[in-house]
Amino acid sequence: MANHLLSLWDFDRDQLKAYLDLALQLKRESKAGVRHQHLVGKVVGLVFEKPSTRTRVSFEAAMYGLGGQVIYLSSRDTQLARNEPLKDMARVMDRYVDALVVRTFGQEVVEELARYSTVPIINALTDLHHPCQILSDIMTVIEKKGSVEGRQIAWVGDGNNMANSWIQAAGRLGFNLTLACPEGYDPDPVILKAAQDDGIGRIEVVRDPLAAVKNAEVVNVDVWASMGQEEEQDARLEVFQPYQVNDTLLGAAKSDTIVLHCLPAHRGEEITDEVLEGAQCVAFDQAENKMHIHKAILAKHLS
Ligand code: CP
Ligand code: NVA
């Protein structure tokens, strides 16, 4: 079977650490002027059913940075838009490209593609997971804090795709994760329970954002309405207001606590302009790291 990346639980602790180590190495080397050639002659197809700035461009830049090439396919330009079965798409695309990077709605879409594809399927965000993003976020934690194991990390806001992937990472990599989510917006209960049962990190869901950030070394924030939830935007604005990451909330954390935001940010909603532009926020370094982690993922899955 091809080496797919559908969620972080496709990998054990050592494999996750290997992505992080390789990304840090590739970043160091490319800053030193090394021109990498890991994927010369390889082609990756990017199939995106939702918009993207960072993930698309960083995967493309990563592939070119390793000597490979990409073909970008917006879903509306493919026969997916006219309901061609995924199993047919998978069995055609795998004859043209060496891997498919897919951003879509249901996790079952990437799972179905993976069932039929002989080349790796890489999840570039579904409604349930955003695994590649969390790897670049953890890389950023390692850079800023020296390590991730044993650290106290907070998630403030929606129990969404990002939260689910953070939960999986906490279980596997062994850090403590406290998620402050409003009632009715908890992370996926199956993922949460599995991570709590099997994981080595302590993972808990609380309602009070202050309690989550109080001892946190890292505070994570994401949009209140994810892609596909646009109709819920107004209702969510009200529910999530107490979960805004602002100077008052951040004041409850330590002065060296860092703030992560995967971007795009909605200033004045989940995060204030002051916090996003402030010294504790590392969102733009985090965005850069997407490219380095994507290089590591592509090198490991395609070499
Ligand atoms: N963080 C992230 O996935 O951004 P894009 O939606 O721009 O790809
Ligand atoms: N939770 C957000 C992440 C965007 C990168 C979404 O799914 O829209």
PDB file of C-alpha atoms and ligand atoms in Angstrom:
ATOM      1  CA  MET A   1       0.000   0.000   0.000  1.00  0.00           C
ATOM      2  CA  ALA A   2       1.194   3.528  -0.736  1.00  0.00           C
ATOM      3  CA  ASN A   3       2.491   5.623   2.137  1.00  0.00           C
ATOM      4  CA  HIS A   4      -0.494   7.941   2.715  1.00  0.00           C
ATOM      5  CA  LEU A   5      -0.732  10.856   5.184  1.00  0.00           C
ATOM      6  CA  LEU A   6      -4.403  11.081   6.122  1.00  0.00           C
ATOM      7  CA  SER A   7      -4.092  11.936   9.812  1.00  0.00           C
ATOM      8  CA  LEU A   8      -1.244  12.112  12.323  1.00  0.00           C
ATOM      9  CA  TRP A   9      -2.260   8.735  13.663  1.00  0.00           C
ATOM     10  CA  ASP A  10      -0.930   7.121  10.507  1.00  0.00           C
ATOM     11  CA  PHE A  11       2.464   7.472  12.218  1.00  0.00           C
ATOM     12  CA  ASP A  12       4.164   6.546  15.458  1.00  0.00           C
ATOM     13  CA  ARG A  13       6.161   8.892  17.635  1.00  0.00           C
ATOM     14  CA  ASP A  14       9.493   8.207  15.931  1.00  0.00           C
ATOM     15  CA  GLN A  15       8.035   8.763  12.483  1.00  0.00           C
ATOM     16  CA  LEU A  16       6.482  12.085  13.529  1.00  0.00           C
ATOM     17  CA  LYS A  17       9.786  13.158  15.034  1.00  0.00           C
ATOM     18  CA  ALA A  18      11.550  12.176  11.811  1.00  0.00           C
ATOM     19  CA  TYR A  19       9.396  14.642   9.811  1.00  0.00           C
ATOM     20  CA  LEU A  20      10.239  17.381  12.300  1.00  0.00           C
ATOM     21  CA  ASP A  21      13.966  16.604  12.313  1.00  0.00           C
ATOM     22  CA  LEU A  22      14.130  16.507   8.521  1.00  0.00           C
ATOM     23  CA  ALA A  23      12.193  19.788   8.173  1.00  0.00           C
ATOM     24  CA  LEU A  24      14.543  21.525  10.607  1.00  0.00           C
ATOM     25  CA  GLN A  25      17.541  20.139   8.703  1.00  0.00           C
ATOM     26  CA  LEU A  26      16.181  21.166   5.278  1.00  0.00           C
ATOM     27  CA  LYS A  27      15.407  24.646   6.611  1.00  0.00           C
ATOM     28  CA  ARG A  28      18.943  25.042   7.998  1.00  0.00           C
ATOM     29  CA  GLU A  29      20.468  23.795   4.756  1.00  0.00           C
ATOM     30  CA  SER A  30      18.353  25.942   2.452  1.00  0.00           C
ATOM     31  CA  LYS A  31      19.146  29.053   4.552  1.00  0.00           C
ATOM     32  CA  ALA A  32      22.822  28.117   4.066  1.00  0.00           C
ATOM     33  CA  GLY A  33      22.321  28.094   0.296  1.00  0.00           C
ATOM     34  CA  VAL A  34      22.086  24.324  -0.305  1.00  0.00           C
ATOM     35  CA  ARG A  35      20.038  23.456  -3.405  1.00  0.00           C
ATOM     36  CA  HIS A  36      18.131  20.263  -2.729  1.00  0.00           C
ATOM     37  CA  GLN A  37      17.513  17.696  -5.437  1.00  0.00           C
ATOM     38  CA  HIS A  38      15.560  14.991  -3.574  1.00  0.00           C
ATOM     39  CA  LEU A  39      12.631  14.908  -6.011  1.00  0.00           C
ATOM     40  CA  VAL A  40      14.073  15.594  -9.454  1.00  0.00           C
ATOM     41  CA  GLY A  41      11.807  13.985 -12.054  1.00  0.00           C
ATOM     42  CA  LYS A  42       8.847  13.660  -9.656  1.00  0.00           C
ATOM     43  CA  VAL A  43       5.457  15.324 -10.105  1.00  0.00           C
ATOM     44  CA  VAL A  44       2.823  16.035  -7.464  1.00  0.00           C
ATOM     45  CA  GLY A  45      -0.833  16.801  -8.217  1.00  0.00           C
ATOM     46  CA  LEU A  46      -2.615  19.271  -5.927  1.00  0.00           C
ATOM     47  CA  VAL A  47      -6.396  18.826  -5.839  1.00  0.00           C
ATOM     48  CA  PHE A  48      -8.063  21.606  -3.852  1.00  0.00           C
ATOM     49  CA  GLU A  49     -11.807  21.751  -3.202  1.00  0.00           C
ATOM     50  CA  LYS A  50     -11.452  24.675  -0.753  1.00  0.00           C
ATOM     51  CA  PRO A  51      -9.477  27.916  -1.053  1.00  0.00           C
ATOM     52  CA  SER A  52      -5.888  28.139   0.147  1.00  0.00           C
ATOM     53  CA  THR A  53      -3.073  30.654   0.167  1.00  0.00           C
ATOM     54  CA  ARG A  54      -0.404  29.107   2.402  1.00  0.00           C
ATOM     55  CA  THR A  55      -0.898  25.380   1.936  1.00  0.00           C
ATOM     56  CA  ARG A  56      -1.075  25.498  -1.823  1.00  0.00           C
ATOM     57  CA  VAL A  57       1.859  27.849  -2.345  1.00  0.00           C
ATOM     58  CA  SER A  58       4.039  26.228   0.324  1.00  0.00           C
ATOM     59  CA  PHE A  59       3.479  22.757  -1.161  1.00  0.00           C
ATOM     60  CA  GLU A  60       4.289  24.129  -4.627  1.00  0.00           C
ATOM     61  CA  ALA A  61       7.386  25.979  -3.374  1.00  0.00           C
ATOM     62  CA  ALA A  62       8.461  22.884  -1.408  1.00  0.00           C
ATOM     63  CA  MET A  63       8.174  20.654  -4.456  1.00  0.00           C
ATOM     64  CA  TYR A  64      10.116  23.081  -6.676  1.00  0.00           C
ATOM     65  CA  GLY A  65      12.634  23.535  -3.849  1.00  0.00           C
ATOM     66  CA  LEU A  66      13.348  19.795  -3.966  1.00  0.00           C
ATOM     67  CA  GLY A  67      13.729  19.793  -7.749  1.00  0.00           C
ATOM     68  CA  GLY A  68      10.258  18.399  -8.519  1.00  0.00           C
ATOM     69  CA  GLN A  69       7.207  19.802 -10.275  1.00  0.00           C
ATOM     70  CA  VAL A  70       3.518  20.310  -9.507  1.00  0.00           C
ATOM     71  CA  ILE A  71       0.183  20.320 -11.271  1.00  0.00           C
ATOM     72  CA  TYR A  72      -2.516  22.347  -9.485  1.00  0.00           C
ATOM     73  CA  LEU A  73      -6.113  21.330  -9.987  1.00  0.00           C
ATOM     74  CA  SER A  74      -8.957  23.363  -8.621  1.00  0.00           C
ATOM     75  CA  SER A  75     -11.842  20.944  -8.167  1.00  0.00           C
ATOM     76  CA  ARG A  76     -14.135  23.011 -10.346  1.00  0.00           C
ATOM     77  CA  ASP A  77     -11.787  22.389 -13.266  1.00  0.00           C
ATOM     78  CA  THR A  78     -11.877  18.617 -12.881  1.00  0.00           C
ATOM     79  CA  GLN A  79     -14.577  16.041 -13.487  1.00  0.00           C
ATOM     80  CA  LEU A  80     -14.995  15.866  -9.686  1.00  0.00           C
ATOM     81  CA  ALA A  81     -17.223  18.895 -10.164  1.00  0.00           C
ATOM     82  CA  ARG A  82     -19.450  16.646 -12.296  1.00  0.00           C
ATOM     83  CA  ASN A  83     -19.362  13.810  -9.750  1.00  0.00           C
ATOM     84  CA  GLU A  84     -16.792  11.520 -11.311  1.00  0.00           C
ATOM     85  CA  PRO A  85     -16.312   8.766  -8.707  1.00  0.00           C
ATOM     86  CA  LEU A  86     -13.270   9.254  -6.471  1.00  0.00           C
ATOM     87  CA  LYS A  87     -12.135   5.686  -7.115  1.00  0.00           C
ATOM     88  CA  ASP A  88     -11.911   6.451 -10.844  1.00  0.00           C
ATOM     89  CA  MET A  89     -10.070   9.709 -10.250  1.00  0.00           C
ATOM     90  CA  ALA A  90      -7.562   7.934  -7.966  1.00  0.00           C
ATOM     91  CA  ARG A  91      -6.865   5.181 -10.489  1.00  0.00           C
ATOM     92  CA  VAL A  92      -6.238   7.674 -13.290  1.00  0.00           C
ATOM     93  CA  MET A  93      -4.209  10.260 -11.401  1.00  0.00           C
ATOM     94  CA  ASP A  94      -1.818   7.661  -9.988  1.00  0.00           C
ATOM     95  CA  ARG A  95      -0.700   6.944 -13.555  1.00  0.00           C
ATOM     96  CA  TYR A  96       0.301  10.591 -14.061  1.00  0.00           C
ATOM     97  CA  VAL A  97       1.717  11.812 -10.757  1.00  0.00           C
ATOM     98  CA  ASP A  98       3.866  10.529  -7.885  1.00  0.00           C
ATOM     99  CA  ALA A  99       1.557  11.792  -5.102  1.00  0.00           C
ATOM    100  CA  LEU A 100      -1.698  13.695  -4.666  1.00  0.00           C
ATOM    101  CA  VAL A 101      -2.042  16.514  -2.130  1.00  0.00           C
ATOM    102  CA  VAL A 102      -5.747  16.933  -1.407  1.00  0.00           C
ATOM    103  CA  ARG A 103      -7.776  19.646   0.368  1.00  0.00           C
ATOM    104  CA  THR A 104     -11.435  18.745   0.662  1.00  0.00           C
ATOM    105  CA  PHE A 105     -14.478  18.572   2.928  1.00  0.00           C
ATOM    106  CA  GLY A 106     -15.063  15.047   4.280  1.00  0.00           C
ATOM    107  CA  GLN A 107     -12.249  12.919   5.668  1.00  0.00           C
ATOM    108  CA  GLU A 108     -13.928  10.060   3.789  1.00  0.00           C
ATOM    109  CA  VAL A 109     -12.846  11.695   0.511  1.00  0.00           C
ATOM    110  CA  VAL A 110      -9.130  11.330   1.275  1.00  0.00           C
ATOM    111  CA  GLU A 111      -9.780   7.862   2.710  1.00  0.00           C
ATOM    112  CA  GLU A 112     -11.570   6.765  -0.471  1.00  0.00           C
ATOM    113  CA  LEU A 113      -8.798   8.185  -2.679  1.00  0.00           C
ATOM    114  CA  ALA A 114      -6.239   6.370  -0.517  1.00  0.00           C
ATOM    115  CA  ARG A 115      -8.102   3.063  -0.881  1.00  0.00           C
ATOM    116  CA  TYR A 116      -7.689   3.158  -4.653  1.00  0.00           C
ATOM    117  CA  SER A 117      -4.511   5.175  -5.262  1.00  0.00           C
ATOM    118  CA  THR A 118      -1.168   3.448  -5.714  1.00  0.00           C
ATOM    119  CA  VAL A 119       0.606   6.751  -5.000  1.00  0.00           C
ATOM    120  CA  PRO A 120       0.556   8.607  -1.648  1.00  0.00           C
ATOM    121  CA  ILE A 121      -2.483  10.738  -0.764  1.00  0.00           C
ATOM    122  CA  ILE A 122      -1.520  13.653   1.481  1.00  0.00           C
ATOM    123  CA  ASN A 123      -4.236  15.389   3.482  1.00  0.00           C
ATOM    124  CA  ALA A 124      -3.906  19.161   3.044  1.00  0.00           C
ATOM    125  CA  LEU A 125      -7.007  19.812   5.237  1.00  0.00           C
ATOM    126  CA  THR A 126     -10.371  18.172   5.646  1.00  0.00           C
ATOM    127  CA  ASP A 127     -13.258  19.079   7.937  1.00  0.00           C
ATOM    128  CA  LEU A 128     -11.794  16.574  10.446  1.00  0.00           C
ATOM    129  CA  HIS A 129      -8.012  17.097  10.264  1.00  0.00           C
ATOM    130  CA  HIS A 130      -5.210  19.438   9.203  1.00  0.00           C
ATOM    131  CA  PRO A 131      -2.217  17.169   9.896  1.00  0.00           C
ATOM    132  CA  CYS A 132       0.499  18.880   7.844  1.00  0.00           C
ATOM    133  CA  GLN A 133      -0.344  22.213   9.495  1.00  0.00           C
ATOM    134  CA  ILE A 134       0.070  20.797  12.995  1.00  0.00           C
ATOM    135  CA  LEU A 135       3.492  19.406  12.073  1.00  0.00           C
ATOM    136  CA  SER A 136       4.639  22.885  11.013  1.00  0.00           C
ATOM    137  CA  ASP A 137       3.124  24.347  14.181  1.00  0.00           C
ATOM    138  CA  ILE A 138       5.045  21.852  16.321  1.00  0.00           C
ATOM    139  CA  MET A 139       8.202  22.591  14.362  1.00  0.00           C
ATOM    140  CA  THR A 140       7.665  26.240  15.326  1.00  0.00           C
ATOM    141  CA  VAL A 141       7.232  25.289  18.999  1.00  0.00           C
ATOM    142  CA  ILE A 142      10.504  23.339  18.853  1.00  0.00           C
ATOM    143  CA  GLU A 143      12.299  26.309  17.289  1.00  0.00           C
ATOM    144  CA  LYS A 144      10.950  28.802  19.810  1.00  0.00           C
ATOM    145  CA  LYS A 145      10.946  26.658  22.948  1.00  0.00           C
ATOM    146  CA  GLY A 146      13.638  24.064  22.260  1.00  0.00           C
ATOM    147  CA  SER A 147      11.327  21.037  22.493  1.00  0.00           C
ATOM    148  CA  VAL A 148       7.667  20.027  22.524  1.00  0.00           C
ATOM    149  CA  GLU A 149       7.604  16.987  24.844  1.00  0.00           C
ATOM    150  CA  GLY A 150       6.130  17.718  28.257  1.00  0.00           C
ATOM    151  CA  ARG A 151       5.135  21.280  27.365  1.00  0.00           C
ATOM    152  CA  GLN A 152       1.801  22.828  28.314  1.00  0.00           C
ATOM    153  CA  ILE A 153      -0.111  23.864  25.211  1.00  0.00           C
ATOM    154  CA  ALA A 154      -3.512  25.582  25.091  1.00  0.00           C
ATOM    155  CA  TRP A 155      -6.111  25.603  22.348  1.00  0.00           C
ATOM    156  CA  VAL A 156      -8.676  28.400  22.601  1.00  0.00           C
ATOM    157  CA  GLY A 157     -11.855  28.358  20.502  1.00  0.00           C
ATOM    158  CA  ASP A 158     -13.519  25.891  18.184  1.00  0.00           C
ATOM    159  CA  GLY A 159     -12.935  22.141  18.550  1.00  0.00           C
ATOM    160  CA  ASN A 160     -12.327  21.958  14.811  1.00  0.00           C
ATOM    161  CA  ASN A 161     -10.043  20.160  12.327  1.00  0.00           C
ATOM    162  CA  MET A 162      -6.960  21.891  13.761  1.00  0.00           C
ATOM    163  CA  ALA A 163      -7.956  20.963  17.315  1.00  0.00           C
ATOM    164  CA  ASN A 164      -8.454  17.312  16.333  1.00  0.00           C
ATOM    165  CA  SER A 165      -4.994  17.106  14.781  1.00  0.00           C
ATOM    166  CA  TRP A 166      -3.435  18.833  17.830  1.00  0.00           C
ATOM    167  CA  ILE A 167      -5.107  16.201  20.021  1.00  0.00           C
ATOM    168  CA  GLN A 168      -3.607  13.398  17.954  1.00  0.00           C
ATOM    169  CA  ALA A 169      -0.186  15.052  18.141  1.00  0.00           C
ATOM    170  CA  ALA A 170      -0.408  15.460  21.924  1.00  0.00           C
ATOM    171  CA  GLY A 171      -1.146  11.774  22.339  1.00  0.00           C
ATOM    172  CA  ARG A 172       1.700  10.674  20.116  1.00  0.00           C
ATOM    173  CA  LEU A 173       4.397  13.231  20.987  1.00  0.00           C
ATOM    174  CA  GLY A 174       3.680  13.538  24.706  1.00  0.00           C
ATOM    175  CA  PHE A 175       2.787  17.134  25.515  1.00  0.00           C
ATOM    176  CA  ASN A 176      -0.085  18.390  27.637  1.00  0.00           C
ATOM    177  CA  LEU A 177      -2.981  19.969  25.769  1.00  0.00           C
ATOM    178  CA  THR A 178      -5.808  21.927  27.374  1.00  0.00           C
ATOM    179  CA  LEU A 179      -8.568  22.931  24.991  1.00  0.00           C
ATOM    180  CA  ALA A 180     -11.000  25.673  25.990  1.00  0.00           C
ATOM    181  CA  CYS A 181     -14.091  25.303  23.803  1.00  0.00           C
ATOM    182  CA  PRO A 182     -17.655  26.538  24.292  1.00  0.00           C
ATOM    183  CA  GLU A 183     -20.255  23.892  25.003  1.00  0.00           C
ATOM    184  CA  GLY A 184     -21.463  22.353  21.744  1.00  0.00           C
ATOM    185  CA  TYR A 185     -18.155  23.071  19.975  1.00  0.00           C
ATOM    186  CA  ASP A 186     -15.994  20.321  21.434  1.00  0.00           C
ATOM    187  CA  PRO A 187     -13.439  18.414  19.378  1.00  0.00           C
ATOM    188  CA  ASP A 188     -14.354  15.073  17.837  1.00  0.00           C
ATOM    189  CA  PRO A 189     -15.244  12.801  20.803  1.00  0.00           C
ATOM    190  CA  VAL A 190     -13.845   9.628  19.241  1.00  0.00           C
ATOM    191  CA  ILE A 191     -10.473  11.241  18.507  1.00  0.00           C
ATOM    192  CA  LEU A 192     -10.401  12.823  21.970  1.00  0.00           C
ATOM    193  CA  LYS A 193     -11.138   9.585  23.813  1.00  0.00           C
ATOM    194  CA  ALA A 194      -8.668   7.567  21.756  1.00  0.00           C
ATOM    195  CA  ALA A 195      -5.923  10.118  22.419  1.00  0.00           C
ATOM    196  CA  GLN A 196      -6.756  10.278  26.128  1.00  0.00           C
ATOM    197  CA  ASP A 197      -6.768   6.465  26.406  1.00  0.00           C
ATOM    198  CA  ASP A 198      -3.689   5.720  24.353  1.00  0.00           C
ATOM    199  CA  GLY A 199      -1.643   8.881  24.421  1.00  0.00           C
ATOM    200  CA  ILE A 200       1.275   9.851  26.589  1.00  0.00           C
ATOM    201  CA  GLY A 201       0.248  13.506  26.929  1.00  0.00           C
ATOM    202  CA  ARG A 202      -2.508  14.770  29.290  1.00  0.00           C
ATOM    203  CA  ILE A 203      -5.394  16.069  27.184  1.00  0.00           C
ATOM    204  CA  GLU A 204      -8.425  17.837  28.643  1.00  0.00           C
ATOM    205  CA  VAL A 205     -11.320  19.992  27.453  1.00  0.00           C
ATOM    206  CA  VAL A 206     -12.415  22.896  29.661  1.00  0.00           C
ATOM    207  CA  ARG A 207     -14.914  25.725  29.193  1.00  0.00           C
ATOM    208  CA  ASP A 208     -12.886  28.559  30.732  1.00  0.00           C
ATOM    209  CA  PRO A 209     -10.287  30.103  28.383  1.00  0.00           C
ATOM    210  CA  LEU A 210      -8.454  31.646  31.361  1.00  0.00           C
ATOM    211  CA  ALA A 211      -7.951  28.201  32.885  1.00  0.00           C
ATOM    212  CA  ALA A 212      -6.494  26.942  29.597  1.00  0.00           C
ATOM    213  CA  VAL A 213      -3.984  29.749  29.088  1.00  0.00           C
ATOM    214  CA  LYS A 214      -2.933  30.224  32.735  1.00  0.00           C
ATOM    215  CA  ASN A 215       0.019  27.821  32.673  1.00  0.00           C
ATOM    216  CA  ALA A 216       0.367  27.550  28.928  1.00  0.00           C
ATOM    217  CA  GLU A 217       3.699  27.986  27.184  1.00  0.00           C
ATOM    218  CA  VAL A 218       1.949  27.999  23.800  1.00  0.00           C
ATOM    219  CA  VAL A 219      -1.517  29.406  23.016  1.00  0.00           C
ATOM    220  CA  ASN A 220      -3.192  28.289  19.811  1.00  0.00           C
ATOM    221  CA  VAL A 221      -6.012  30.130  18.124  1.00  0.00           C
ATOM    222  CA  ASP A 222      -7.920  29.584  14.878  1.00  0.00           C
ATOM    223  CA  VAL A 223     -10.963  31.047  13.121  1.00  0.00           C
ATOM    224  CA  TRP A 224     -14.365  30.630  14.757  1.00  0.00           C
ATOM    225  CA  ALA A 225     -16.064  29.516  11.529  1.00  0.00           C
ATOM    226  CA  SER A 226     -14.041  27.177   9.349  1.00  0.00           C
ATOM    227  CA  MET A 227     -14.355  26.821   5.589  1.00  0.00           C
ATOM    228  CA  GLY A 228     -17.752  25.298   4.862  1.00  0.00           C
ATOM    229  CA  GLN A 229     -19.336  26.861   7.996  1.00  0.00           C
ATOM    230  CA  GLU A 230     -19.920  30.317   6.514  1.00  0.00           C
ATOM    231  CA  GLU A 231     -23.662  30.162   7.225  1.00  0.00           C
ATOM    232  CA  GLU A 232     -22.947  29.695  10.947  1.00  0.00           C
ATOM    233  CA  GLN A 233     -20.674  32.745  11.077  1.00  0.00           C
ATOM    234  CA  ASP A 234     -23.125  35.112  12.829  1.00  0.00           C
ATOM    235  CA  ALA A 235     -24.214  32.601  15.472  1.00  0.00           C
ATOM    236  CA  ARG A 236     -20.600  31.649  16.131  1.00  0.00           C
ATOM    237  CA  LEU A 237     -19.516  35.293  16.535  1.00  0.00           C
ATOM    238  CA  GLU A 238     -21.743  35.504  19.575  1.00  0.00           C
ATOM    239  CA  VAL A 239     -20.910  32.132  21.130  1.00  0.00           C
ATOM    240  CA  PHE A 240     -17.148  32.508  20.751  1.00  0.00           C
ATOM    241  CA  GLN A 241     -16.797  36.130  21.943  1.00  0.00           C
ATOM    242  CA  PRO A 242     -15.470  35.111  25.415  1.00  0.00           C
ATOM    243  CA  TYR A 243     -12.802  33.035  23.640  1.00  0.00           C
ATOM    244  CA  GLN A 244     -11.118  35.943  21.854  1.00  0.00           C
ATOM    245  CA  VAL A 245      -7.342  35.898  22.315  1.00  0.00           C
ATOM    246  CA  ASN A 246      -6.689  39.482  23.387  1.00  0.00           C
ATOM    247  CA  ASP A 247      -4.272  41.249  25.725  1.00  0.00           C
ATOM    248  CA  THR A 248      -6.424  40.483  28.765  1.00  0.00           C
ATOM    249  CA  LEU A 249      -6.519  36.741  28.080  1.00  0.00           C
ATOM    250  CA  LEU A 250      -2.855  36.608  27.124  1.00  0.00           C
ATOM    251  CA  GLY A 251      -2.046  38.550  30.293  1.00  0.00           C
ATOM    252  CA  ALA A 252      -3.068  35.445  32.256  1.00  0.00           C
ATOM    253  CA  ALA A 253      -0.268  33.459  30.577  1.00  0.00           C
ATOM    254  CA  LYS A 254       3.479  33.911  31.068  1.00  0.00           C
ATOM    255  CA  SER A 255       5.339  36.766  29.394  1.00  0.00           C
ATOM    256  CA  ASP A 256       7.283  34.296  27.235  1.00  0.00           C
ATOM    257  CA  THR A 257       4.200  32.340  26.151  1.00  0.00           C
ATOM    258  CA  ILE A 258       3.996  32.222  22.367  1.00  0.00           C
ATOM    259  CA  VAL A 259       0.818  32.548  20.310  1.00  0.00           C
ATOM    260  CA  LEU A 260       0.254  30.396  17.237  1.00  0.00           C
ATOM    261  CA  HIS A 261      -2.338  31.122  14.548  1.00  0.00           C
ATOM    262  CA  CYS A 262      -2.351  29.004  11.399  1.00  0.00           C
ATOM    263  CA  LEU A 263      -3.831  31.942   9.435  1.00  0.00           C
ATOM    264  CA  PRO A 264      -5.895  33.317   7.799  1.00  0.00           C
ATOM    265  CA  ALA A 265      -6.746  35.468  10.851  1.00  0.00           C
ATOM    266  CA  HIS A 266      -9.895  37.478  11.400  1.00  0.00           C
ATOM    267  CA  ARG A 267      -8.628  40.418  13.442  1.00  0.00           C
ATOM    268  CA  GLY A 268     -11.178  41.562  15.991  1.00  0.00           C
ATOM    269  CA  GLU A 269     -12.793  38.117  16.085  1.00  0.00           C
ATOM    270  CA  GLU A 270     -10.720  35.183  17.366  1.00  0.00           C
ATOM    271  CA  ILE A 271      -7.610  37.363  17.841  1.00  0.00           C
ATOM    272  CA  THR A 272      -7.024  41.085  18.246  1.00  0.00           C
ATOM    273  CA  ASP A 273      -4.729  43.063  15.988  1.00  0.00           C
ATOM    274  CA  GLU A 274      -2.576  43.845  19.062  1.00  0.00           C
ATOM    275  CA  VAL A 275      -1.957  40.166  19.807  1.00  0.00           C
ATOM    276  CA  LEU A 276      -1.459  39.127  16.181  1.00  0.00           C
ATOM    277  CA  GLU A 277       1.056  41.934  15.611  1.00  0.00           C
ATOM    278  CA  GLY A 278       2.539  41.632  19.109  1.00  0.00           C
ATOM    279  CA  ALA A 279       5.924  40.229  20.153  1.00  0.00           C
ATOM    280  CA  GLN A 280       4.483  36.963  21.499  1.00  0.00           C
ATOM    281  CA  CYS A 281       2.797  35.966  18.224  1.00  0.00           C
ATOM    282  CA  VAL A 282       4.866  33.778  15.900  1.00  0.00           C
ATOM    283  CA  ALA A 283       2.257  33.252  13.170  1.00  0.00           C
ATOM    284  CA  PHE A 284       4.479  34.370  10.305  1.00  0.00           C
ATOM    285  CA  ASP A 285       7.400  32.127  11.284  1.00  0.00           C
ATOM    286  CA  GLN A 286       4.791  29.381  11.628  1.00  0.00           C
ATOM    287  CA  ALA A 287       3.561  30.113   8.093  1.00  0.00           C
ATOM    288  CA  GLU A 288       7.129  29.892   6.753  1.00  0.00           C
ATOM    289  CA  ASN A 289       7.570  26.532   8.430  1.00  0.00           C
ATOM    290  CA  LYS A 290       4.717  25.085   6.383  1.00  0.00           C
ATOM    291  CA  MET A 291       7.079  25.121   3.398  1.00  0.00           C
ATOM    292  CA  HIS A 292       9.880  23.373   5.302  1.00  0.00           C
ATOM    293  CA  ILE A 293       7.611  20.719   6.772  1.00  0.00           C
ATOM    294  CA  HIS A 294       6.016  20.140   3.365  1.00  0.00           C
ATOM    295  CA  LYS A 295       9.501  19.552   1.948  1.00  0.00           C
ATOM    296  CA  ALA A 296      10.092  16.932   4.643  1.00  0.00           C
ATOM    297  CA  ILE A 297       6.722  15.271   3.995  1.00  0.00           C
ATOM    298  CA  LEU A 298       7.235  15.181   0.228  1.00  0.00           C
ATOM    299  CA  ALA A 299      10.809  13.903   0.577  1.00  0.00           C
ATOM    300  CA  LYS A 300       9.715  11.120   2.930  1.00  0.00           C
ATOM    301  CA  HIS A 301       6.642  10.059   0.959  1.00  0.00           C
ATOM    302  CA  LEU A 302       8.066  10.298  -2.562  1.00  0.00           C
ATOM    303  CA  SER A 303      11.739   9.333  -2.289  1.00  0.00           C
TER     304      SER A 303
HETATM  305  N1   CP B   1      -3.059  27.666   7.333  1.00  0.00           N
HETATM  306  C1   CP B   1      -3.567  27.308   6.152  1.00  0.00           C
HETATM  307  O1   CP B   1      -3.848  26.136   5.882  1.00  0.00           O
HETATM  308  O2   CP B   1      -3.752  28.360   5.299  1.00  0.00           O
HETATM  309  P1   CP B   1      -4.411  28.292   3.863  1.00  0.00           P
HETATM  310  O3   CP B   1      -5.890  28.036   4.047  1.00  0.00           O
HETATM  311  O4   CP B   1      -4.123  29.642   3.255  1.00  0.00           O
HETATM  312  O5   CP B   1      -3.786  27.173   3.086  1.00  0.00           O
HETATM  313  N1  NVA B   2     -10.075  25.614  10.730  1.00  0.00           N
HETATM  314  C1  NVA B   2      -9.761  26.374   9.540  1.00  0.00           C
HETATM  315  C2  NVA B   2      -8.328  26.232   9.199  1.00  0.00           C
HETATM  316  C3  NVA B   2      -7.897  27.074   8.016  1.00  0.00           C
HETATM  317  C4  NVA B   2      -6.470  26.863   7.629  1.00  0.00           C
HETATM  318  C5  NVA B   2     -10.631  25.908   8.383  1.00  0.00           C
HETATM  319  O1  NVA B   2     -10.833  24.690   8.234  1.00  0.00           O
HETATM  320  O2  NVA B   2     -11.118  26.748   7.642  1.00  0.00           O
END
